[in-house]
Tab-separated table of C-alpha atoms and ligand atoms in Angstrom:
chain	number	residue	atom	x	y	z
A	583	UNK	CA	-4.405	22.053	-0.624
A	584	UNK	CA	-4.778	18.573	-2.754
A	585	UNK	CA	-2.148	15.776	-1.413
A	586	UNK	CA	-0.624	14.132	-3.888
A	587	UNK	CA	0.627	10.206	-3.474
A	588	UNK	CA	1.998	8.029	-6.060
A	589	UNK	CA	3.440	4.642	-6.245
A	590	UNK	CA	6.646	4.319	-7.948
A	591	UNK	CA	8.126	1.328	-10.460
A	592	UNK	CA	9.366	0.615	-13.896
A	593	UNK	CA	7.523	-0.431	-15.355
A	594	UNK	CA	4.172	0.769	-13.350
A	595	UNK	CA	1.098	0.364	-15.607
A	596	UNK	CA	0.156	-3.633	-14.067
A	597	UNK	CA	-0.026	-2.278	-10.488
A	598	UNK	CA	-3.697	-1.962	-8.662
A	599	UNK	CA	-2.905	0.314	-6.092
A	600	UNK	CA	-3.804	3.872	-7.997
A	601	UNK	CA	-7.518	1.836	-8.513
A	602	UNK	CA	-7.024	1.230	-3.920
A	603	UNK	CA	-6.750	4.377	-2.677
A	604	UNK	CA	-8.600	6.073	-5.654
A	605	UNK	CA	-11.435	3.967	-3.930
A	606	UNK	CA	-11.228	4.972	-0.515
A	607	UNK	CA	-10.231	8.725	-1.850
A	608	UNK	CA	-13.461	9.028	-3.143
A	609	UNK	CA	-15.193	6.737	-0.296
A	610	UNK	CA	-14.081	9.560	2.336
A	611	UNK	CA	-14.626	12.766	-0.210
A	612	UNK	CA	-10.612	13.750	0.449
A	613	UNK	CA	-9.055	16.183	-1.741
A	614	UNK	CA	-6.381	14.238	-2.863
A	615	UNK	CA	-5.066	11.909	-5.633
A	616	UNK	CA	-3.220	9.031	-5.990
A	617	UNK	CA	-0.843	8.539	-9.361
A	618	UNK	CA	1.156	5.554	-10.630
A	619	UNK	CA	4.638	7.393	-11.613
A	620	UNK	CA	7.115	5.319	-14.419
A	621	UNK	CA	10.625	6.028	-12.557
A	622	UNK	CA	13.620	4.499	-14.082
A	623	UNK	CA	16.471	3.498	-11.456
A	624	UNK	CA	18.445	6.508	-12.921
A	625	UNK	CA	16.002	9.132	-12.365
A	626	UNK	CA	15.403	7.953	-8.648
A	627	UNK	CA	17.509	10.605	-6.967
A	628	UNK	CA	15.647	13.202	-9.027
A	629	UNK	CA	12.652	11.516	-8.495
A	630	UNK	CA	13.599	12.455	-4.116
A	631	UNK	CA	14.665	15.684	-4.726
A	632	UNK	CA	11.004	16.215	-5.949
A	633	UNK	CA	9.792	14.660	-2.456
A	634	UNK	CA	12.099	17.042	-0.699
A	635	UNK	CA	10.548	19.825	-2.541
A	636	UNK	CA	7.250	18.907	-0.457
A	637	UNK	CA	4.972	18.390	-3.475
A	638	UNK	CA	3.855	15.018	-2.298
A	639	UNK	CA	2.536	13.504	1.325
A	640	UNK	CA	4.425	10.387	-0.222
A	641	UNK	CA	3.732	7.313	-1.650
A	642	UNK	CA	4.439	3.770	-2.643
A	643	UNK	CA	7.609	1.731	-4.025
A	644	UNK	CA	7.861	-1.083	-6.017
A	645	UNK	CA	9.824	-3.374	-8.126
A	646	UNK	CA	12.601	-2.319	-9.188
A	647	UNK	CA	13.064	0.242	-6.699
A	648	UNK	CA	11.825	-1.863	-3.224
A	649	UNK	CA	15.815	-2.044	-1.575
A	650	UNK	CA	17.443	0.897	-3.858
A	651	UNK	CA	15.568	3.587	-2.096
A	652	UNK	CA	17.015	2.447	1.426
A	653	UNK	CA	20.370	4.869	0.804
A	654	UNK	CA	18.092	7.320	-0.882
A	655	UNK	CA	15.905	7.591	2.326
A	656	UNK	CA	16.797	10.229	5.141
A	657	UNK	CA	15.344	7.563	7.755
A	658	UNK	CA	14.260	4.197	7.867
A	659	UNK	CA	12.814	2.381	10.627
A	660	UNK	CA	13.679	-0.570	12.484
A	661	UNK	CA	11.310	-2.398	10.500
A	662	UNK	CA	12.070	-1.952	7.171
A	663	UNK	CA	15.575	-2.759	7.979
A	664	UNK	CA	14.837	-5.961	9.461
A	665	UNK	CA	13.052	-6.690	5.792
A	666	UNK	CA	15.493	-5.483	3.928
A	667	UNK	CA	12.876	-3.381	1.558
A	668	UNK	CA	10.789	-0.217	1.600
A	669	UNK	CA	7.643	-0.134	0.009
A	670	UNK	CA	5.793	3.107	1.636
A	671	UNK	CA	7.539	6.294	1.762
A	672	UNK	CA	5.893	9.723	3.986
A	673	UNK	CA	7.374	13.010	3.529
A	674	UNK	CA	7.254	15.278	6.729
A	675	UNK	CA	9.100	17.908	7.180
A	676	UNK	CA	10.823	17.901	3.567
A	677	UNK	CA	12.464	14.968	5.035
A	678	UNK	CA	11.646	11.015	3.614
A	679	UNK	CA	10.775	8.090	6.009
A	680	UNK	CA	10.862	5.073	4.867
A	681	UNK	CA	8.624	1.950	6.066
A	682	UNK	CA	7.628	-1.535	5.247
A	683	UNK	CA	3.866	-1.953	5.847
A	684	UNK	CA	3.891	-5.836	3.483
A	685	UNK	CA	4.180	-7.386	6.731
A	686	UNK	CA	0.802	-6.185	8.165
A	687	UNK	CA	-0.750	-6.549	4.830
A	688	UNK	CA	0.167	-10.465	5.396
A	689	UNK	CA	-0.924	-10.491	8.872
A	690	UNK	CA	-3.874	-8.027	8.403
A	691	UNK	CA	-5.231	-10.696	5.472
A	692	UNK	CA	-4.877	-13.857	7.525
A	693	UNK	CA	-6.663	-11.796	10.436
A	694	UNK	CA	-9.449	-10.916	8.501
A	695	UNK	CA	-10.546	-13.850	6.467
A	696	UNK	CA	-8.890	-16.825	9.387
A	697	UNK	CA	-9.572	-15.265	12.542
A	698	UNK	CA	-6.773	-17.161	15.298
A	699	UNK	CA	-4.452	-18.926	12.611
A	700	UNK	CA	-1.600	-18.398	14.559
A	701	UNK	CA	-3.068	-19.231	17.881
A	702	UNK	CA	-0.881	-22.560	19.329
A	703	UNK	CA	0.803	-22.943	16.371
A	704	UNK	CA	3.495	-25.706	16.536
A	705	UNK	CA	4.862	-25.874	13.076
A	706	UNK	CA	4.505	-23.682	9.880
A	707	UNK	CA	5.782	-23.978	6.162
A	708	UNK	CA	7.120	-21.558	4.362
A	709	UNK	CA	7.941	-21.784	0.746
A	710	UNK	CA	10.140	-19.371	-1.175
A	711	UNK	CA	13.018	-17.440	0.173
A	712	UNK	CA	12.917	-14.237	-2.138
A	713	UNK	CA	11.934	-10.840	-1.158
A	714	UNK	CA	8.915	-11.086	-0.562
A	715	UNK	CA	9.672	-14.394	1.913
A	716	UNK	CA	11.567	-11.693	4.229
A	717	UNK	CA	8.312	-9.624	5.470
A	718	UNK	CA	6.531	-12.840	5.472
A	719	UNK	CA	9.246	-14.345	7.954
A	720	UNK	CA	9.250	-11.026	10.197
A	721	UNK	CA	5.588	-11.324	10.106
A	722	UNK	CA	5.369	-14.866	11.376
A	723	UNK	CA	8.123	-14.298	14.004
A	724	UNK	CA	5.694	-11.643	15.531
A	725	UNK	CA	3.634	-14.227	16.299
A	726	UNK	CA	5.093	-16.734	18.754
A	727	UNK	CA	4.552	-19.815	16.387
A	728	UNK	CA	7.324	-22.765	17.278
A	729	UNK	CA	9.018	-23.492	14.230
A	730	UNK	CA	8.882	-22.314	10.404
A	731	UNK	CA	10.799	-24.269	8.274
A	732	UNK	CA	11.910	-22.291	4.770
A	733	UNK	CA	11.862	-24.400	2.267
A	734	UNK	CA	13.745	-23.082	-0.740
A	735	UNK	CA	14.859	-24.935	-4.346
A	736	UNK	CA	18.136	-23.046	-3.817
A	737	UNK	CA	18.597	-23.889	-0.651
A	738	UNK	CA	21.662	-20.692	0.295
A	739	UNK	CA	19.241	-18.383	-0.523
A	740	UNK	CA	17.211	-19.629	2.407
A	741	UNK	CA	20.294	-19.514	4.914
A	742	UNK	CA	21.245	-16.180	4.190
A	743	UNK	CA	17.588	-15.088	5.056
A	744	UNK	CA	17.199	-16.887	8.179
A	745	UNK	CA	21.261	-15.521	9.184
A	746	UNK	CA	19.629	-11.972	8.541
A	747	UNK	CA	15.727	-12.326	10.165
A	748	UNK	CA	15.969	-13.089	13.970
A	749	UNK	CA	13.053	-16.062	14.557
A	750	UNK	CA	12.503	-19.738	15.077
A	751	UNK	CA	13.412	-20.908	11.575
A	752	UNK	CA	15.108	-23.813	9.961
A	753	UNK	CA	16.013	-24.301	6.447
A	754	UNK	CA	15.278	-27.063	4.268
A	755	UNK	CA	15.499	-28.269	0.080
A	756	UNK	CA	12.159	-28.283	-1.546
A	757	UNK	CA	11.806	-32.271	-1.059
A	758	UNK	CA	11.444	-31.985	2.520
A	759	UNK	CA	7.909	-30.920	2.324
A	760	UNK	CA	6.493	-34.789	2.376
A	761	UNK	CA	8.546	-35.050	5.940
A	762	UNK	CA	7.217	-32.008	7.274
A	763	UNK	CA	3.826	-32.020	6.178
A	764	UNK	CA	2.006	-33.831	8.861
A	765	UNK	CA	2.953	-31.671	11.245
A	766	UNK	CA	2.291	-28.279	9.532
A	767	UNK	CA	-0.638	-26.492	10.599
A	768	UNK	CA	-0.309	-23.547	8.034
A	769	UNK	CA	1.759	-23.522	4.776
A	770	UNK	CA	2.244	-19.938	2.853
A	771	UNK	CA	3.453	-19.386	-0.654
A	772	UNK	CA	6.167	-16.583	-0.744
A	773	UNK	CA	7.388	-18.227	-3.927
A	774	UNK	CA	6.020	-16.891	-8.186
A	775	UNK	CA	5.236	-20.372	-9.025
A	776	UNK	CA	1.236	-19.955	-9.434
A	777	UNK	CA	1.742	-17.025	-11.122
A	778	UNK	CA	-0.225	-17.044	-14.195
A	779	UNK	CA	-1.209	-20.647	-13.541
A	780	UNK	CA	1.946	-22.446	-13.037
A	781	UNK	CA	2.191	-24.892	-10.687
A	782	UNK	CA	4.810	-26.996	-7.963
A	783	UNK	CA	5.901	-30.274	-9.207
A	784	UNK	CA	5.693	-33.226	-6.538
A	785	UNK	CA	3.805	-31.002	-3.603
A	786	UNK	CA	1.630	-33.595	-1.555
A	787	UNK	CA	-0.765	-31.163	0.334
A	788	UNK	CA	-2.806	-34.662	0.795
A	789	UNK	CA	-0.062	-35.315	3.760
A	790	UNK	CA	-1.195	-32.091	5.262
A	791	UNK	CA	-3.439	-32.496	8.829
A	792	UNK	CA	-6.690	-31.982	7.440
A	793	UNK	CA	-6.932	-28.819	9.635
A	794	UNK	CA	-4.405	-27.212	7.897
A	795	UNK	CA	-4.567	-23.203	6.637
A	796	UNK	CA	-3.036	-23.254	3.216
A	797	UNK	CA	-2.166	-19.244	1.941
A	798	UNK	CA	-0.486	-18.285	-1.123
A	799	UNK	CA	0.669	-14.743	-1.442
A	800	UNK	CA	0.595	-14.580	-5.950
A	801	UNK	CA	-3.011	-12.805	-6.863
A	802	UNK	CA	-2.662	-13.151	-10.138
A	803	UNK	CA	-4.503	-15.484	-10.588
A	804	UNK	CA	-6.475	-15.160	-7.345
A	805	UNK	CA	-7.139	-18.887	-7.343
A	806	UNK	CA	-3.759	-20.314	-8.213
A	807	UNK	CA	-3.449	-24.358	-8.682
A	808	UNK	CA	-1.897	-24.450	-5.058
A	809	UNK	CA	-5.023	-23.125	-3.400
A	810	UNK	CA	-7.248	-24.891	-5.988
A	811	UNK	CA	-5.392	-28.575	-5.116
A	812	UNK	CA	-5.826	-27.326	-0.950
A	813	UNK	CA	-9.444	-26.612	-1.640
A	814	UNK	CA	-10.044	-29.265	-3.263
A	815	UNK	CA	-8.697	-31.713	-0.370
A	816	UNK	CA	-11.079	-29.266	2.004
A	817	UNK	CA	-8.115	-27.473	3.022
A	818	UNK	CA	-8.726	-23.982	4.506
A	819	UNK	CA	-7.172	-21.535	2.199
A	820	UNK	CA	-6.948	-17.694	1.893
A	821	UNK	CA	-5.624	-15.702	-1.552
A	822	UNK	CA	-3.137	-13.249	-1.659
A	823	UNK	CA	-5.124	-10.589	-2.865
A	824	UNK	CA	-5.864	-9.355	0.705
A	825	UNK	CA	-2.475	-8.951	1.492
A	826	UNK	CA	-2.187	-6.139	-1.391
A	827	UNK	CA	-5.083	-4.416	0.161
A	828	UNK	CA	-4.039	-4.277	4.074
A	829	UNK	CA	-0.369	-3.786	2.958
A	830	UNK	CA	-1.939	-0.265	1.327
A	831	UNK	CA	-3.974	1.056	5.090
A	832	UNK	CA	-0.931	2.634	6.814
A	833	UNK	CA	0.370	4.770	3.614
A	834	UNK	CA	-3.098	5.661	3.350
A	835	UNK	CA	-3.690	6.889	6.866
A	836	UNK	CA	-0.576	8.583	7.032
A	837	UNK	CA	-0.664	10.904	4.036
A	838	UNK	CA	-4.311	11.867	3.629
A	839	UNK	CA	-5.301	11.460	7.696
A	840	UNK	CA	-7.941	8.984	7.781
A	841	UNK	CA	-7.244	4.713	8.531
A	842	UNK	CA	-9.342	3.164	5.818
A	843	UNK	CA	-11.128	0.108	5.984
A	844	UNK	CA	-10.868	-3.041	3.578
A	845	UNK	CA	-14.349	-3.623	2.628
A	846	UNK	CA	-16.113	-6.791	0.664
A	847	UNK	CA	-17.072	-4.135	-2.027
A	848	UNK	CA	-13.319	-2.890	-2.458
A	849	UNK	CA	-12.357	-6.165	-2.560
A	850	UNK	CA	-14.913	-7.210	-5.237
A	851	UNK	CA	-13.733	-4.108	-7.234
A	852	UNK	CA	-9.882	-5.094	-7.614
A	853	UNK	CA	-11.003	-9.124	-7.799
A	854	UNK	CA	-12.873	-7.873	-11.105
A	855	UNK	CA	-9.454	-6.563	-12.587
A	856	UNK	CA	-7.320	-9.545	-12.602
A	857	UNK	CA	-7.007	-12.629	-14.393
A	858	UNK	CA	-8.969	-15.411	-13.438
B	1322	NAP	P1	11.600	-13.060	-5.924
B	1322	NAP	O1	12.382	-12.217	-4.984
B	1322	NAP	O2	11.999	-13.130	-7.346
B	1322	NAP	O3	11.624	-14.570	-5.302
B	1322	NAP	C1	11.106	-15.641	-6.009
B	1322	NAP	C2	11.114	-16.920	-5.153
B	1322	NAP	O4	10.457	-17.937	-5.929
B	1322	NAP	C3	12.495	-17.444	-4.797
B	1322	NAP	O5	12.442	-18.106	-3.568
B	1322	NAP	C4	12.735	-18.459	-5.928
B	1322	NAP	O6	13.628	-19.491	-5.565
B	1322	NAP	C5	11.346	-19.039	-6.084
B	1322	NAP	N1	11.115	-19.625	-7.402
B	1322	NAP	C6	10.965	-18.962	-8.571
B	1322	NAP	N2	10.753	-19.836	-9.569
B	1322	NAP	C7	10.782	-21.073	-9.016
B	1322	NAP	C8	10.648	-22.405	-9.531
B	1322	NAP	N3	10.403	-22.629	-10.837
B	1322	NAP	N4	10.709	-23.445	-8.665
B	1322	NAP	C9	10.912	-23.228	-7.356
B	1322	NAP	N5	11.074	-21.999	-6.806
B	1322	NAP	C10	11.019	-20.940	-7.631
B	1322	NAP	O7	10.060	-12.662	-5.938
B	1322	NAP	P2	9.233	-11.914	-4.763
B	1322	NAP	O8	9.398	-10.446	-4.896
B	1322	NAP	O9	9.606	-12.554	-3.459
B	1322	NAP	O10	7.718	-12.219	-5.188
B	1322	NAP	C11	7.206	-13.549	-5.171
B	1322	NAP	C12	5.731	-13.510	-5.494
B	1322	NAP	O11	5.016	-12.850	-4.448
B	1322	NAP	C13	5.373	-12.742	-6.779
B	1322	NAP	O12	4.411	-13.494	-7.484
B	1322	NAP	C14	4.758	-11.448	-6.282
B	1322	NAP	O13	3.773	-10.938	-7.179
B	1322	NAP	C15	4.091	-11.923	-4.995
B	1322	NAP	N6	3.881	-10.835	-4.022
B	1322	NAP	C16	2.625	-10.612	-3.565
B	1322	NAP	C17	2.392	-9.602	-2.648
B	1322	NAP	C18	1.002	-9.326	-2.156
B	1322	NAP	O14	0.745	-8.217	-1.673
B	1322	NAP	N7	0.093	-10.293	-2.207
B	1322	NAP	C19	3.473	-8.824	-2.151
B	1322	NAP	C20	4.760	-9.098	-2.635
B	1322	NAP	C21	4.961	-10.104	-3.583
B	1322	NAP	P3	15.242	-19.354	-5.751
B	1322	NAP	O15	15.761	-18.687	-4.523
B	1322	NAP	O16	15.674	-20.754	-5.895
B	1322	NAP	O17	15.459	-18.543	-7.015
């Protein structure tokens, strides 16, 4: 029988994950497909009484839909919970589990393309305290680092994440970044400024150490002006795009069986989609 899997969001049509796993679908000759799926927030209960009919292994959730599915959801793990969001869904059972897999997509990139980045790490940046700041935060508490200061420009919306994410955190205002700089030995943007180009006002990456790993989570475009102003001080930098890809490798193993593999060539594939 053909599994089905589908990411769900409204709207749907920018996302590159049908082009992901229609890659490695085809890479490992599985009969299966993988649909984006237009859901309005109304027609998401309708939308899980389809799942509990069993027509689909499951899927993926995004924006809007990322924290409403939670009381849809006959489980969620531990995980997901401490995030706050659900982005990968499984049916088993006619029952839906919810997960969070953005957290190993964020650890899974930095893995790949900066082998040991969080090896004796005293001090990390983080900037931006939205949702996408939360798996970021869980993923950087797995890793024993000493302190990661949130830096936020509305600086509440920082406190109530570190009050809900237990790790060794400290919140600061945006201008704090020229204090904490030389002692920063990775900095990650969780925040949408580089989005289409746009870029921070009054960020001093000069004040970095010169060893520092610079990361920005936006892929669109893949080189935004923060990684271009890192590079171009011969800062070590890795895109966001990779995050996308390794966030996709657990949904993928557990509906159609098989742990892909994030390749150079897939990689190469989505690059030549977005905006440069
Ligand atoms: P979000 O919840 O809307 O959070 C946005 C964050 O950006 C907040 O911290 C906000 O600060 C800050 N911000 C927005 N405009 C700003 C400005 N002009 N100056 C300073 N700070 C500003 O968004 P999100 O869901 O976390 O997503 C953030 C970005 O991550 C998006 O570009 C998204 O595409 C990307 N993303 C990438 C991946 C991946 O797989 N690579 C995964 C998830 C998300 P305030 O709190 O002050 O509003």
């Amino acid at each position: 029988m053909t599994r089905k899997a589908f990411v769900i969001g409204h709207p749907i049509n920018h996302s590159r994950s049908p082009l992901i796993h229609g890659d490695w679908l085809s890479e490992h000759q599985i009969d299966g497909s993988y649909t984006a799926i237009d859901v309005a927030p109304v027609e998401l209960p309708q939308f899980f009484d389809r799942l509990r009919s069993g027509e689909f292994a499951g899927g993926n959730v995004t924006i809007p839909h990322k924290e409403a599915v939670f009381a849809l959801c006959d489980s969620v793990d531990p995980l997901a919970r401490s995030i706050g969001a659900v982005n990968t869904l499984v049916v088993d059972d006619n029952r839906v589990h919810g997960t969070n897999t953005d957290y190993l997509g964020f650890l899974g990139n930095l893995d790949a393309l900066a082998p040991g980045w969080s090896d004796n790490l005293p001090q990390a940046i983080v900037l931006g305290a939205g949702g996408a700041a939360r798996a970021v935060l869980v993923a950087l508490a797995s890793r024993g680092i000493g302190t990661v200061h949130l830096l936020n420009r509305t600086l509440p919306n920082a406190q109530k994440l570190v009050a809900e994410i237990p790790g060794p955190f400290q919140t600061h205002e945006m201008s704090a970044f020229a204090r904490l700089a030389p002692g920063a030995g990775l900095v990650v943007n969780t925040t949408s400024i580089g989005m289409h180009g746009t870029r921070f006002d009054d960020l001093d990456l000069s004040l970095l150490p010169k060893t520092a790993l610079v990361t920005d989570i936006v892929y669109t475009p893949q080189l935004t002006p923060l990684l271009a102003d890192a590079q171009a001080l011969g800062l070590k930098t890795v895109d966001g795009l990779g995050m996308l890809l390794h966030q996709a490798v657990p949904g993928f193993e557990a509906w159609f069986g098989v742990r892909p593999t994030v390749t150079a060539a897939l990689r190469a594939r989505i690059e030549a989609t977005l905006e440069h």
